[in-house]
Amino acid sequence: AMKKVKGVSIISAGFGEADSKGRKLQEEFLTIAKKAGIRILGPNCLGILYPPQHLNASFAPFLPFSGKVAFISQSGALLDSVIDWSVKDNYGFSAMISYGNKADLDAPDFIAWAAKDPWTKVIALYVEGFNEGRYFLEMAKKVTPIKPIVALKAGRTATGSRAVGSHTGSLAGSYQIYKGVFKQSGVIMADTLTQMFDMARALAYQPLAKGNRLAIVTNGGGSGVMCADYCEELAIELPALPRKLI
């Protein structure tokens, strides 16, 4: 605060996710930061990586390739493992942000930033819990018409919810409530990490859909039938084709 710093990334653990002493310490530094107008990333996080500008403000040993997907992750270890995987799979990122305990800055803050980032076309989100669900809902509603958001929600079961508390000190909340929030705000839900990144990559190289009407072109009947099932489950309309096209 004395140095007039406006942003701090705290990568150390042992704060709000640990015990009462850690929670008290987290509250103390947050109070000081708010008075000084300092924004906090973390604690208990990996940091920020911004490949387009060769920025590595994290403890990751190297940058991933530059790409079109911004990955915002509450878990630092998960983000670190994704960096290793991305290099092997030639998967590029416009940004990678690990925000940990979210003592101050939370996922919606980074979604708002990614919406304006010229390098980002799609946002991939790993989340365990939010500080303010309403804030996320409002921000996601603004962003999804411009840039797709694909989210993986952890802590879907009772056991997983308990693990979330000890990991980042979050309250996992009801999975059904999160599903409702994501649906209201236009966020696409993924069931696995692989599925999330597959969806994000596909969306990154396609223009935004202009509606929910779709034509299926296939050289096999079975694949067409499966696509038709998926479309109905996702409320995608399959209009009848004119006779001259059949």
PDB file of C-alpha atoms in Angstrom:
ATOM      1  CA  ALA A   1       0.000   0.000   0.000  1.00  0.00           C
ATOM      2  CA  MET A   2       2.870   2.378   0.809  1.00  0.00           C
ATOM      3  CA  LYS A   3       4.330   1.785  -2.680  1.00  0.00           C
ATOM      4  CA  LYS A   4       1.009   2.786  -4.350  1.00  0.00           C
ATOM      5  CA  VAL A   5       0.707  -0.644  -5.983  1.00  0.00           C
ATOM      6  CA  LYS A   6      -2.723  -1.199  -7.589  1.00  0.00           C
ATOM      7  CA  GLY A   7      -2.663  -4.947  -8.120  1.00  0.00           C
ATOM      8  CA  VAL A   8      -1.222  -7.899  -6.200  1.00  0.00           C
ATOM      9  CA  SER A   9      -1.098 -11.618  -7.016  1.00  0.00           C
ATOM     10  CA  ILE A  10      -0.776 -13.828  -3.919  1.00  0.00           C
ATOM     11  CA  ILE A  11       0.206 -17.359  -4.883  1.00  0.00           C
ATOM     12  CA  SER A  12       0.796 -18.714  -1.349  1.00  0.00           C
ATOM     13  CA  ALA A  13      -1.721 -21.010   0.331  1.00  0.00           C
ATOM     14  CA  GLY A  14      -2.684 -21.238   4.001  1.00  0.00           C
ATOM     15  CA  PHE A  15      -5.360 -18.542   4.073  1.00  0.00           C
ATOM     16  CA  GLY A  16      -9.158 -18.789   3.777  1.00  0.00           C
ATOM     17  CA  GLU A  17      -9.037 -22.413   2.654  1.00  0.00           C
ATOM     18  CA  ALA A  18      -6.960 -23.552   5.645  1.00  0.00           C
ATOM     19  CA  ASP A  19      -8.285 -22.708   9.114  1.00  0.00           C
ATOM     20  CA  SER A  20      -9.620 -19.877  11.291  1.00  0.00           C
ATOM     21  CA  LYS A  21      -6.147 -18.340  11.590  1.00  0.00           C
ATOM     22  CA  GLY A  22      -5.761 -18.349   7.809  1.00  0.00           C
ATOM     23  CA  ARG A  23      -9.225 -16.859   7.302  1.00  0.00           C
ATOM     24  CA  LYS A  24      -8.417 -14.064   9.762  1.00  0.00           C
ATOM     25  CA  LEU A  25      -5.158 -13.301   7.956  1.00  0.00           C
ATOM     26  CA  GLN A  26      -6.991 -13.209   4.625  1.00  0.00           C
ATOM     27  CA  GLU A  27      -9.558 -10.771   6.020  1.00  0.00           C
ATOM     28  CA  GLU A  28      -6.776  -8.561   7.392  1.00  0.00           C
ATOM     29  CA  PHE A  29      -4.867  -8.159   4.133  1.00  0.00           C
ATOM     30  CA  LEU A  30      -8.127  -7.714   2.228  1.00  0.00           C
ATOM     31  CA  THR A  31      -9.122  -4.835   4.539  1.00  0.00           C
ATOM     32  CA  ILE A  32      -5.754  -3.140   3.950  1.00  0.00           C
ATOM     33  CA  ALA A  33      -6.041  -3.669   0.187  1.00  0.00           C
ATOM     34  CA  LYS A  34      -9.557  -2.209  -0.023  1.00  0.00           C
ATOM     35  CA  LYS A  35      -8.524   0.922   1.867  1.00  0.00           C
ATOM     36  CA  ALA A  36      -5.577   1.414  -0.513  1.00  0.00           C
ATOM     37  CA  GLY A  37      -7.548   0.617  -3.685  1.00  0.00           C
ATOM     38  CA  ILE A  38      -5.490  -2.510  -4.393  1.00  0.00           C
ATOM     39  CA  ARG A  39      -7.080  -5.425  -6.272  1.00  0.00           C
ATOM     40  CA  ILE A  40      -6.084  -8.924  -5.164  1.00  0.00           C
ATOM     41  CA  LEU A  41      -5.655 -12.052  -7.281  1.00  0.00           C
ATOM     42  CA  GLY A  42      -5.756 -15.145  -5.077  1.00  0.00           C
ATOM     43  CA  PRO A  43      -4.455 -16.101  -2.623  1.00  0.00           C
ATOM     44  CA  ASN A  44      -3.752 -19.798  -3.212  1.00  0.00           C
ATOM     45  CA  CYS A  45      -3.438 -19.414  -6.981  1.00  0.00           C
ATOM     46  CA  LEU A  46      -0.991 -19.939  -9.847  1.00  0.00           C
ATOM     47  CA  GLY A  47      -1.150 -16.418 -11.298  1.00  0.00           C
ATOM     48  CA  ILE A  48      -1.693 -15.039 -14.804  1.00  0.00           C
ATOM     49  CA  LEU A  49      -0.298 -16.062 -18.193  1.00  0.00           C
ATOM     50  CA  TYR A  50      -0.904 -13.974 -21.328  1.00  0.00           C
ATOM     51  CA  PRO A  51       0.776 -15.715 -24.291  1.00  0.00           C
ATOM     52  CA  PRO A  52      -0.031 -13.057 -26.973  1.00  0.00           C
ATOM     53  CA  GLN A  53       2.184 -10.587 -25.101  1.00  0.00           C
ATOM     54  CA  HIS A  54       4.639 -13.192 -23.746  1.00  0.00           C
ATOM     55  CA  LEU A  55       3.610 -12.413 -20.151  1.00  0.00           C
ATOM     56  CA  ASN A  56       4.151 -15.076 -17.489  1.00  0.00           C
ATOM     57  CA  ALA A  57       3.138 -13.631 -14.115  1.00  0.00           C
ATOM     58  CA  SER A  58       2.875 -17.050 -12.505  1.00  0.00           C
ATOM     59  CA  PHE A  59       5.087 -19.807 -11.182  1.00  0.00           C
ATOM     60  CA  ALA A  60       4.452 -21.968 -14.263  1.00  0.00           C
ATOM     61  CA  PRO A  61       7.818 -22.842 -15.880  1.00  0.00           C
ATOM     62  CA  PHE A  62       6.783 -21.839 -19.426  1.00  0.00           C
ATOM     63  CA  LEU A  63       4.033 -20.241 -21.499  1.00  0.00           C
ATOM     64  CA  PRO A  64       1.556 -22.229 -23.597  1.00  0.00           C
ATOM     65  CA  PHE A  65       1.085 -21.485 -27.288  1.00  0.00           C
ATOM     66  CA  SER A  66      -0.914 -18.398 -28.207  1.00  0.00           C
ATOM     67  CA  GLY A  67      -4.521 -19.142 -29.225  1.00  0.00           C
ATOM     68  CA  LYS A  68      -8.120 -17.939 -29.064  1.00  0.00           C
ATOM     69  CA  VAL A  69      -9.366 -19.513 -25.801  1.00  0.00           C
ATOM     70  CA  ALA A  70      -9.090 -17.790 -22.410  1.00  0.00           C
ATOM     71  CA  PHE A  71      -8.991 -20.337 -19.579  1.00  0.00           C
ATOM     72  CA  ILE A  72     -10.159 -18.997 -16.213  1.00  0.00           C
ATOM     73  CA  SER A  73      -9.591 -21.545 -13.452  1.00  0.00           C
ATOM     74  CA  GLN A  74     -10.213 -21.540  -9.724  1.00  0.00           C
ATOM     75  CA  SER A  75      -7.645 -24.333  -9.416  1.00  0.00           C
ATOM     76  CA  GLY A  76      -3.986 -23.521  -9.932  1.00  0.00           C
ATOM     77  CA  ALA A  77      -2.851 -27.149 -10.097  1.00  0.00           C
ATOM     78  CA  LEU A  78      -5.451 -27.873 -12.762  1.00  0.00           C
ATOM     79  CA  LEU A  79      -4.294 -24.898 -14.809  1.00  0.00           C
ATOM     80  CA  ASP A  80      -0.685 -26.037 -14.465  1.00  0.00           C
ATOM     81  CA  SER A  81      -1.526 -29.525 -15.748  1.00  0.00           C
ATOM     82  CA  VAL A  82      -3.498 -28.015 -18.643  1.00  0.00           C
ATOM     83  CA  ILE A  83      -0.399 -26.041 -19.672  1.00  0.00           C
ATOM     84  CA  ASP A  84       1.579 -29.305 -19.948  1.00  0.00           C
ATOM     85  CA  TRP A  85      -1.226 -30.983 -21.885  1.00  0.00           C
ATOM     86  CA  SER A  86      -1.729 -28.007 -24.225  1.00  0.00           C
ATOM     87  CA  VAL A  87       1.869 -28.074 -25.427  1.00  0.00           C
ATOM     88  CA  LYS A  88       1.631 -31.788 -26.281  1.00  0.00           C
ATOM     89  CA  ASP A  89      -1.734 -31.275 -28.016  1.00  0.00           C
ATOM     90  CA  ASN A  90      -0.763 -27.996 -29.735  1.00  0.00           C
ATOM     91  CA  TYR A  91      -3.671 -26.222 -28.021  1.00  0.00           C
ATOM     92  CA  GLY A  92      -3.283 -22.442 -27.786  1.00  0.00           C
ATOM     93  CA  PHE A  93      -4.600 -19.966 -25.223  1.00  0.00           C
ATOM     94  CA  SER A  94      -5.164 -16.213 -25.331  1.00  0.00           C
ATOM     95  CA  ALA A  95      -4.922 -16.083 -21.535  1.00  0.00           C
ATOM     96  CA  MET A  96      -4.746 -18.398 -18.521  1.00  0.00           C
ATOM     97  CA  ILE A  97      -5.851 -17.078 -15.140  1.00  0.00           C
ATOM     98  CA  SER A  98      -5.843 -18.917 -11.815  1.00  0.00           C
ATOM     99  CA  TYR A  99      -7.760 -17.030  -9.119  1.00  0.00           C
ATOM    100  CA  GLY A 100      -7.735 -19.458  -6.169  1.00  0.00           C
ATOM    101  CA  ASN A 101      -9.570 -18.325  -3.038  1.00  0.00           C
ATOM    102  CA  LYS A 102     -11.105 -15.319  -4.852  1.00  0.00           C
ATOM    103  CA  ALA A 103     -10.686 -13.151  -1.754  1.00  0.00           C
ATOM    104  CA  ASP A 104     -11.256 -10.135  -4.002  1.00  0.00           C
ATOM    105  CA  LEU A 105     -11.300 -10.750  -7.758  1.00  0.00           C
ATOM    106  CA  ASP A 106     -13.716 -13.505  -8.801  1.00  0.00           C
ATOM    107  CA  ALA A 107     -14.550 -15.290 -12.065  1.00  0.00           C
ATOM    108  CA  PRO A 108     -17.013 -12.597 -13.286  1.00  0.00           C
ATOM    109  CA  ASP A 109     -14.263  -9.956 -13.072  1.00  0.00           C
ATOM    110  CA  PHE A 110     -12.061 -11.979 -15.416  1.00  0.00           C
ATOM    111  CA  ILE A 111     -14.980 -12.787 -17.708  1.00  0.00           C
ATOM    112  CA  ALA A 112     -15.591  -9.033 -18.039  1.00  0.00           C
ATOM    113  CA  TRP A 113     -11.940  -8.542 -18.959  1.00  0.00           C
ATOM    114  CA  ALA A 114     -11.916 -11.432 -21.459  1.00  0.00           C
ATOM    115  CA  ALA A 115     -15.007 -10.002 -23.163  1.00  0.00           C
ATOM    116  CA  LYS A 116     -12.934  -6.950 -24.149  1.00  0.00           C
ATOM    117  CA  ASP A 117      -9.688  -8.787 -24.885  1.00  0.00           C
ATOM    118  CA  PRO A 118      -8.972  -8.700 -28.650  1.00  0.00           C
ATOM    119  CA  TRP A 119      -7.175 -12.065 -28.597  1.00  0.00           C
ATOM    120  CA  THR A 120     -10.012 -13.990 -26.917  1.00  0.00           C
ATOM    121  CA  LYS A 121     -12.864 -15.559 -28.902  1.00  0.00           C
ATOM    122  CA  VAL A 122     -14.076 -18.136 -26.340  1.00  0.00           C
ATOM    123  CA  ILE A 123     -13.941 -18.344 -22.535  1.00  0.00           C
ATOM    124  CA  ALA A 124     -13.387 -21.691 -20.783  1.00  0.00           C
ATOM    125  CA  LEU A 125     -14.196 -21.675 -17.071  1.00  0.00           C
ATOM    126  CA  TYR A 126     -13.390 -24.120 -14.273  1.00  0.00           C
ATOM    127  CA  VAL A 127     -15.364 -23.080 -11.195  1.00  0.00           C
ATOM    128  CA  GLU A 128     -15.971 -24.463  -7.720  1.00  0.00           C
ATOM    129  CA  GLY A 129     -18.110 -21.634  -6.330  1.00  0.00           C
ATOM    130  CA  PHE A 130     -18.886 -17.919  -6.662  1.00  0.00           C
ATOM    131  CA  ASN A 131     -18.807 -15.114  -4.108  1.00  0.00           C
ATOM    132  CA  GLU A 132     -21.779 -13.400  -5.755  1.00  0.00           C
ATOM    133  CA  GLY A 133     -24.007 -15.539  -7.949  1.00  0.00           C
ATOM    134  CA  ARG A 134     -26.083 -12.565  -9.092  1.00  0.00           C
ATOM    135  CA  TYR A 135     -22.962 -10.758 -10.313  1.00  0.00           C
ATOM    136  CA  PHE A 136     -21.937 -13.819 -12.336  1.00  0.00           C
ATOM    137  CA  LEU A 137     -25.429 -14.169 -13.827  1.00  0.00           C
ATOM    138  CA  GLU A 138     -25.546 -10.534 -14.935  1.00  0.00           C
ATOM    139  CA  MET A 139     -22.013 -10.556 -16.347  1.00  0.00           C
ATOM    140  CA  ALA A 140     -22.451 -13.859 -18.198  1.00  0.00           C
ATOM    141  CA  LYS A 141     -25.711 -12.619 -19.759  1.00  0.00           C
ATOM    142  CA  LYS A 142     -23.817  -9.636 -21.182  1.00  0.00           C
ATOM    143  CA  VAL A 143     -20.874 -11.644 -22.474  1.00  0.00           C
ATOM    144  CA  THR A 144     -22.353 -14.863 -23.957  1.00  0.00           C
ATOM    145  CA  PRO A 145     -24.014 -13.107 -26.941  1.00  0.00           C
ATOM    146  CA  ILE A 146     -20.553 -11.750 -27.854  1.00  0.00           C
ATOM    147  CA  LYS A 147     -18.207 -14.550 -26.800  1.00  0.00           C
ATOM    148  CA  PRO A 148     -19.257 -18.107 -25.830  1.00  0.00           C
ATOM    149  CA  ILE A 149     -18.540 -19.305 -22.283  1.00  0.00           C
ATOM    150  CA  VAL A 150     -18.009 -23.033 -21.678  1.00  0.00           C
ATOM    151  CA  ALA A 151     -17.981 -23.997 -17.987  1.00  0.00           C
ATOM    152  CA  LEU A 152     -17.016 -27.041 -15.948  1.00  0.00           C
ATOM    153  CA  LYS A 153     -18.557 -26.942 -12.457  1.00  0.00           C
ATOM    154  CA  ALA A 154     -16.758 -28.993  -9.811  1.00  0.00           C
ATOM    155  CA  GLY A 155     -18.298 -30.076  -6.519  1.00  0.00           C
ATOM    156  CA  ARG A 156     -21.416 -31.606  -8.069  1.00  0.00           C
ATOM    157  CA  THR A 157     -21.818 -34.277  -5.380  1.00  0.00           C
ATOM    158  CA  ALA A 158     -21.896 -34.131  -1.578  1.00  0.00           C
ATOM    159  CA  THR A 159     -18.371 -35.565  -1.402  1.00  0.00           C
ATOM    160  CA  GLY A 160     -17.106 -33.167  -4.055  1.00  0.00           C
ATOM    161  CA  SER A 161     -18.692 -30.214  -2.242  1.00  0.00           C
ATOM    162  CA  ARG A 162     -16.793 -31.075   0.933  1.00  0.00           C
ATOM    163  CA  ALA A 163     -13.551 -31.318  -1.044  1.00  0.00           C
ATOM    164  CA  VAL A 164     -14.163 -27.863  -2.535  1.00  0.00           C
ATOM    165  CA  GLY A 165     -14.245 -26.325   0.955  1.00  0.00           C
ATOM    166  CA  SER A 166     -10.795 -27.650   1.813  1.00  0.00           C
ATOM    167  CA  HIS A 167      -9.365 -26.813  -1.611  1.00  0.00           C
ATOM    168  CA  THR A 168     -10.199 -23.129  -2.131  1.00  0.00           C
ATOM    169  CA  GLY A 169     -12.434 -22.384   0.845  1.00  0.00           C
ATOM    170  CA  SER A 170     -15.480 -22.058  -1.429  1.00  0.00           C
ATOM    171  CA  LEU A 171     -19.076 -23.034  -0.786  1.00  0.00           C
ATOM    172  CA  ALA A 172     -19.889 -25.321  -3.690  1.00  0.00           C
ATOM    173  CA  GLY A 173     -23.654 -24.760  -3.438  1.00  0.00           C
ATOM    174  CA  SER A 174     -26.399 -26.776  -5.110  1.00  0.00           C
ATOM    175  CA  TYR A 175     -25.371 -28.167  -8.483  1.00  0.00           C
ATOM    176  CA  GLN A 176     -28.944 -27.766  -9.732  1.00  0.00           C
ATOM    177  CA  ILE A 177     -28.849 -24.061  -8.879  1.00  0.00           C
ATOM    178  CA  TYR A 178     -25.627 -23.652 -10.863  1.00  0.00           C
ATOM    179  CA  LYS A 179     -27.187 -25.489 -13.801  1.00  0.00           C
ATOM    180  CA  GLY A 180     -30.099 -23.057 -13.674  1.00  0.00           C
ATOM    181  CA  VAL A 181     -27.795 -20.028 -13.514  1.00  0.00           C
ATOM    182  CA  PHE A 182     -25.722 -21.286 -16.450  1.00  0.00           C
ATOM    183  CA  LYS A 183     -28.837 -21.965 -18.509  1.00  0.00           C
ATOM    184  CA  GLN A 184     -30.296 -18.511 -17.780  1.00  0.00           C
ATOM    185  CA  SER A 185     -27.074 -16.774 -18.740  1.00  0.00           C
ATOM    186  CA  GLY A 186     -26.314 -18.777 -21.888  1.00  0.00           C
ATOM    187  CA  VAL A 187     -23.270 -20.568 -20.472  1.00  0.00           C
ATOM    188  CA  ILE A 188     -22.552 -23.958 -22.078  1.00  0.00           C
ATOM    189  CA  MET A 189     -21.975 -26.694 -19.483  1.00  0.00           C
ATOM    190  CA  ALA A 190     -19.333 -29.384 -19.940  1.00  0.00           C
ATOM    191  CA  ASP A 191     -19.154 -32.657 -18.000  1.00  0.00           C
ATOM    192  CA  THR A 192     -15.408 -33.223 -18.324  1.00  0.00           C
ATOM    193  CA  LEU A 193     -12.262 -31.189 -18.864  1.00  0.00           C
ATOM    194  CA  THR A 194     -11.698 -32.785 -22.268  1.00  0.00           C
ATOM    195  CA  GLN A 195     -15.243 -31.984 -23.338  1.00  0.00           C
ATOM    196  CA  MET A 196     -14.869 -28.366 -22.219  1.00  0.00           C
ATOM    197  CA  PHE A 197     -11.720 -27.798 -24.272  1.00  0.00           C
ATOM    198  CA  ASP A 198     -13.125 -29.656 -27.295  1.00  0.00           C
ATOM    199  CA  MET A 199     -16.189 -27.391 -27.206  1.00  0.00           C
ATOM    200  CA  ALA A 200     -14.071 -24.275 -26.713  1.00  0.00           C
ATOM    201  CA  ARG A 201     -11.773 -25.136 -29.638  1.00  0.00           C
ATOM    202  CA  ALA A 202     -14.719 -25.825 -31.951  1.00  0.00           C
ATOM    203  CA  LEU A 203     -16.377 -22.532 -31.001  1.00  0.00           C
ATOM    204  CA  ALA A 204     -13.116 -20.595 -31.373  1.00  0.00           C
ATOM    205  CA  TYR A 205     -12.888 -21.459 -35.069  1.00  0.00           C
ATOM    206  CA  GLN A 206     -16.539 -20.903 -35.971  1.00  0.00           C
ATOM    207  CA  PRO A 207     -18.600 -17.715 -36.334  1.00  0.00           C
ATOM    208  CA  LEU A 208     -21.259 -17.166 -33.677  1.00  0.00           C
ATOM    209  CA  ALA A 209     -24.537 -18.917 -34.458  1.00  0.00           C
ATOM    210  CA  LYS A 210     -27.276 -16.526 -35.616  1.00  0.00           C
ATOM    211  CA  GLY A 211     -30.184 -18.601 -34.348  1.00  0.00           C
ATOM    212  CA  ASN A 212     -31.325 -22.067 -33.282  1.00  0.00           C
ATOM    213  CA  ARG A 213     -32.321 -23.481 -36.695  1.00  0.00           C
ATOM    214  CA  LEU A 214     -30.050 -26.179 -38.121  1.00  0.00           C
ATOM    215  CA  ALA A 215     -29.795 -28.366 -41.231  1.00  0.00           C
ATOM    216  CA  ILE A 216     -28.015 -31.724 -40.931  1.00  0.00           C
ATOM    217  CA  VAL A 217     -25.918 -32.862 -43.906  1.00  0.00           C
ATOM    218  CA  THR A 218     -24.651 -36.442 -43.524  1.00  0.00           C
ATOM    219  CA  ASN A 219     -23.577 -39.416 -45.649  1.00  0.00           C
ATOM    220  CA  GLY A 220     -24.812 -41.891 -43.015  1.00  0.00           C
ATOM    221  CA  GLY A 221     -28.276 -42.442 -41.607  1.00  0.00           C
ATOM    222  CA  GLY A 222     -27.183 -43.364 -38.087  1.00  0.00           C
ATOM    223  CA  SER A 223     -25.143 -40.226 -37.520  1.00  0.00           C
ATOM    224  CA  GLY A 224     -28.040 -38.130 -38.807  1.00  0.00           C
ATOM    225  CA  VAL A 225     -30.452 -39.776 -36.363  1.00  0.00           C
ATOM    226  CA  MET A 226     -28.086 -39.168 -33.441  1.00  0.00           C
ATOM    227  CA  CYS A 227     -27.661 -35.528 -34.469  1.00  0.00           C
ATOM    228  CA  ALA A 228     -31.437 -35.142 -34.605  1.00  0.00           C
ATOM    229  CA  ASP A 229     -31.721 -36.507 -31.048  1.00  0.00           C
ATOM    230  CA  TYR A 230     -29.034 -34.136 -29.778  1.00  0.00           C
ATOM    231  CA  CYS A 231     -30.730 -31.187 -31.470  1.00  0.00           C
ATOM    232  CA  GLU A 232     -34.074 -31.870 -29.820  1.00  0.00           C
ATOM    233  CA  GLU A 233     -32.424 -32.290 -26.415  1.00  0.00           C
ATOM    234  CA  LEU A 234     -30.737 -28.902 -26.894  1.00  0.00           C
ATOM    235  CA  ALA A 235     -33.903 -27.190 -28.217  1.00  0.00           C
ATOM    236  CA  ILE A 236     -32.343 -26.730 -31.662  1.00  0.00           C
ATOM    237  CA  GLU A 237     -34.958 -26.608 -34.414  1.00  0.00           C
ATOM    238  CA  LEU A 238     -34.631 -28.798 -37.511  1.00  0.00           C
ATOM    239  CA  PRO A 239     -36.833 -27.178 -40.175  1.00  0.00           C
ATOM    240  CA  ALA A 240     -38.258 -29.305 -42.977  1.00  0.00           C
ATOM    241  CA  LEU A 241     -36.130 -28.953 -46.107  1.00  0.00           C
ATOM    242  CA  PRO A 242     -37.763 -27.836 -49.367  1.00  0.00           C
ATOM    243  CA  ARG A 243     -38.425 -30.630 -51.857  1.00  0.00           C
ATOM    244  CA  LYS A 244     -35.996 -29.191 -54.421  1.00  0.00           C
ATOM    245  CA  LEU A 245     -33.133 -29.811 -51.965  1.00  0.00           C
ATOM    246  CA  ILE A 246     -34.041 -33.422 -51.194  1.00  0.00           C
TER     247      ILE A 246
END
